[in-house]
Amino acid sequence: GAVVSQHPSWVICKSGTSVKIECRSLDFQATTMFWYRQFPKQSLMLMATSNEGSKATYEQGVEKDKFLINHASLTLSTLTVTSAHPEDSSFYICSARGGTGGFNQPQHFGDGTRLSIL
Amino acid sequence: SQKIEQNSEALNIQEGKTATLTCNYTNYSPAYLQWYRQDPGRGPVFLLLIRENEKEKRKERLKVTFDTTLKQSLFHITASQPADSATYLCALPDDTGRRALTFGSGTRLQVQP
């Protein structure tokens, strides 16, 4: 149980393109989803938190107009990197938390999306 | 500010031995702590959660301790196998209402056959 699917797993595109990444909880309802970014040999850095039906909360230094997050249902959140540039190249990972037990439930992670901007 | 420290140097051990990884934290009073495993190019996989009122938790060959006085957690893998080779991440909930996880930098474990 507790499977999170992330798609696509790998994206290569030209500078200026907008890229959408989907994150789905397959067998549970995710009341909260998180988006992280990970650079090589570094740990995961939280970008934003989204709750179903409400606006995402962005971490300091993360541009909300650059990284658009939509959490339209209890099983789907999307991250759109708008007008991507080479410095946006990174490994983006989503996670989801849901079920009973509230905040003490573990987060379950997708397998990440490797984004490469040429 | 909250800070989580894990040994950034890789840990190399022989198959069959016990691996012990350390997680220290400061400026924190977390209600729980979690350990994750991450393989290259993959997302983290949840392993264990231990609450502040629990001293120790076990799951198969894994054991986690949580010392809230020392502000430290130890993660043990007994009878280690080459398949245990991965990066292990310690994570704590932040002190905001959303309880997002803040991760340590991870310790890479290499088990030699």
XYZ file of C-alpha atoms in Angstrom:
231
model
C 0.000 0.000 0.000
C 0.804 3.737 0.087
C 2.025 4.028 -3.481
C 2.833 7.403 -5.001
C 3.283 7.628 -8.738
C 5.193 10.483 -10.332
C 5.241 11.218 -14.044
C 7.259 11.756 -16.148
C 10.407 10.222 -14.726
C 12.698 12.077 -17.101
C 12.276 15.271 -19.107
C 14.716 16.989 -21.440
C 13.567 20.208 -23.036
C 14.690 23.517 -24.403
C 15.100 26.665 -22.345
C 11.871 28.659 -22.142
C 9.606 25.608 -22.188
C 7.071 24.982 -19.430
C 7.093 21.507 -17.931
C 4.314 19.838 -15.928
C 5.016 17.056 -13.445
C 2.206 14.945 -12.011
C 2.084 13.280 -8.634
C -0.627 10.755 -7.840
C -1.443 8.795 -4.712
C -2.659 5.472 -6.083
C -4.191 3.719 -3.098
C -4.903 6.403 -0.532
C -6.273 9.912 -0.340
C -3.525 12.467 0.120
C -4.735 15.391 2.158
C -1.315 16.977 1.876
C 1.302 16.745 -0.833
C 4.832 18.096 -0.753
C 7.244 19.021 -3.512
C 10.987 18.714 -3.003
C 14.017 19.450 -5.122
C 17.281 17.588 -4.835
C 20.600 18.594 -6.356
C 23.367 15.988 -6.852
C 24.834 14.689 -3.609
C 22.592 16.965 -1.574
C 19.548 16.297 0.511
C 15.944 17.019 -0.332
C 14.908 20.642 -0.032
C 11.242 21.393 0.504
C 9.815 23.707 -2.132
C 6.149 23.859 -1.232
C 3.288 22.194 0.590
C -0.134 21.809 -0.928
C -3.445 20.843 0.578
C -6.308 19.701 -1.569
C -8.487 22.584 -2.666
C -6.325 25.373 -1.275
C -3.345 27.419 -2.369
C 0.105 25.974 -1.919
C 2.463 27.275 0.751
C 5.888 28.020 -0.677
C 9.175 27.926 1.182
C 11.281 31.038 1.399
C 13.198 31.670 -1.789
C 10.904 29.575 -4.007
C 9.145 31.659 -6.658
C 5.463 30.838 -6.728
C 5.067 32.255 -10.226
C 7.893 30.062 -11.448
C 6.736 26.840 -9.800
C 2.972 26.564 -10.123
C 1.352 23.949 -7.912
C -2.169 22.656 -8.263
C -3.740 20.138 -5.880
C -7.130 19.727 -7.466
C -8.087 16.393 -5.945
C -7.176 14.131 -3.050
C -5.102 11.961 -5.374
C -3.414 14.395 -7.725
C -1.027 17.315 -7.427
C 0.862 18.921 -10.291
C 3.986 21.055 -10.393
C 4.516 23.228 -13.458
C 7.941 24.725 -13.997
C 7.183 27.764 -16.138
C 9.651 29.106 -18.686
C 12.301 26.702 -17.461
C 15.974 27.629 -17.682
C 19.138 25.548 -17.222
C 19.382 26.517 -13.550
C 16.022 24.801 -12.989
C 17.569 21.476 -13.954
C 17.256 19.216 -10.933
C 15.596 16.137 -9.486
C 12.050 16.971 -8.398
C 10.325 14.628 -5.957
C 6.794 14.697 -4.638
C 5.461 13.082 -1.521
C 2.025 12.527 -0.113
C 0.592 12.160 3.334
C -2.899 10.998 4.114
C -5.064 8.542 5.942
C -5.865 8.569 9.618
C -3.355 9.721 12.198
C -2.852 13.203 10.783
C 0.582 14.737 10.957
C 2.214 11.669 12.465
C 1.744 9.634 9.322
C 4.864 9.002 7.244
C 5.230 10.678 3.896
C 5.324 8.427 0.869
C 7.461 9.511 -2.029
C 7.265 9.242 -5.762
C 10.282 8.120 -7.733
C 11.160 11.627 -8.809
C 11.436 13.482 -12.103
C 14.809 14.264 -13.570
C 14.458 17.611 -15.343
C 17.195 18.706 -17.754
C 16.892 22.075 -19.455
C 19.145 22.620 -22.454
C 17.067 27.444 13.221
C 16.452 23.717 13.025
C 19.456 21.678 12.038
C 19.879 17.989 11.304
C 23.327 16.443 11.025
C 24.261 13.120 9.528
C 27.751 11.893 8.827
C 28.392 12.914 5.243
C 31.235 10.443 4.862
C 30.309 7.083 3.410
C 30.200 4.138 5.769
C 31.869 1.008 4.433
C 31.298 -2.259 6.253
C 31.663 -5.962 5.617
C 28.670 -8.142 4.873
C 27.218 -9.671 8.005
C 28.326 -6.857 10.294
C 26.057 -4.311 11.957
C 25.888 -0.868 10.418
C 25.200 2.062 12.736
C 24.249 5.461 11.396
C 23.856 8.608 13.478
C 21.438 11.511 13.269
C 21.870 14.539 15.526
C 19.575 17.515 15.649
C 19.558 20.921 17.311
C 16.997 23.616 18.065
C 14.286 21.028 17.833
C 11.823 19.193 19.999
C 10.242 16.835 17.479
C 7.314 14.640 18.308
C 8.779 11.917 16.127
C 11.653 11.085 13.816
C 11.720 9.075 10.621
C 14.326 7.160 8.660
C 14.245 6.729 4.907
C 16.321 4.847 2.373
C 17.188 6.414 -0.972
C 18.747 4.623 -3.910
C 20.430 6.611 -6.720
C 17.888 8.256 -9.013
C 14.940 7.144 -6.893
C 12.680 8.749 -4.337
C 13.123 8.033 -0.613
C 11.443 4.948 0.797
C 10.012 5.086 4.304
C 11.603 2.660 6.767
C 10.710 3.500 10.358
C 9.018 6.148 12.462
C 9.824 6.489 16.152
C 7.908 8.768 18.506
C 9.376 10.923 21.257
C 8.037 8.626 23.974
C 9.628 5.543 22.394
C 13.209 4.691 23.183
C 13.618 1.990 20.564
C 11.817 0.552 17.565
C 12.561 -2.562 15.547
C 11.536 -3.868 12.155
C 13.144 -7.061 10.947
C 16.901 -6.310 10.773
C 16.422 -2.618 11.471
C 16.564 -0.937 14.854
C 16.164 2.743 15.652
C 16.782 4.486 18.951
C 15.659 7.974 19.891
C 17.293 9.892 22.729
C 15.492 13.206 23.171
C 17.958 14.289 25.864
C 20.981 13.821 23.616
C 18.922 14.930 20.614
C 20.143 11.929 18.711
C 18.836 8.929 16.833
C 20.824 5.844 15.950
C 19.876 3.600 13.050
C 21.176 0.041 13.057
C 21.118 -2.607 10.339
C 22.103 -6.007 11.686
C 23.472 -8.825 9.524
C 24.015 -6.315 6.740
C 23.846 -7.396 3.107
C 25.167 -5.812 -0.102
C 21.527 -5.045 -0.979
C 21.438 -2.699 2.020
C 23.866 -0.383 0.215
C 22.076 2.941 -0.204
C 21.853 6.417 1.282
C 19.933 6.617 4.535
C 18.138 9.823 5.431
C 16.997 11.025 8.812
C 13.930 13.269 8.759
C 12.104 15.364 11.319
C 8.834 17.269 11.099
C 9.265 21.001 10.956
C 7.771 23.164 13.647
C 5.110 24.690 11.443
C 1.535 23.584 11.378
C 1.951 21.561 8.212
C 4.652 19.282 9.692
C 6.598 18.971 6.466
C 9.674 16.820 6.791
C 13.119 18.340 6.974
C 15.832 15.939 5.882
C 19.404 15.446 6.898
C 22.002 15.231 4.170
C 22.073 11.445 4.444
C 24.773 8.879 5.009
C 25.807 6.568 2.215
C 26.224 2.959 3.323
C 28.306 0.544 1.274
C 28.195 -3.120 2.311
C 31.059 -5.129 0.872
C 30.450 -8.826 0.031
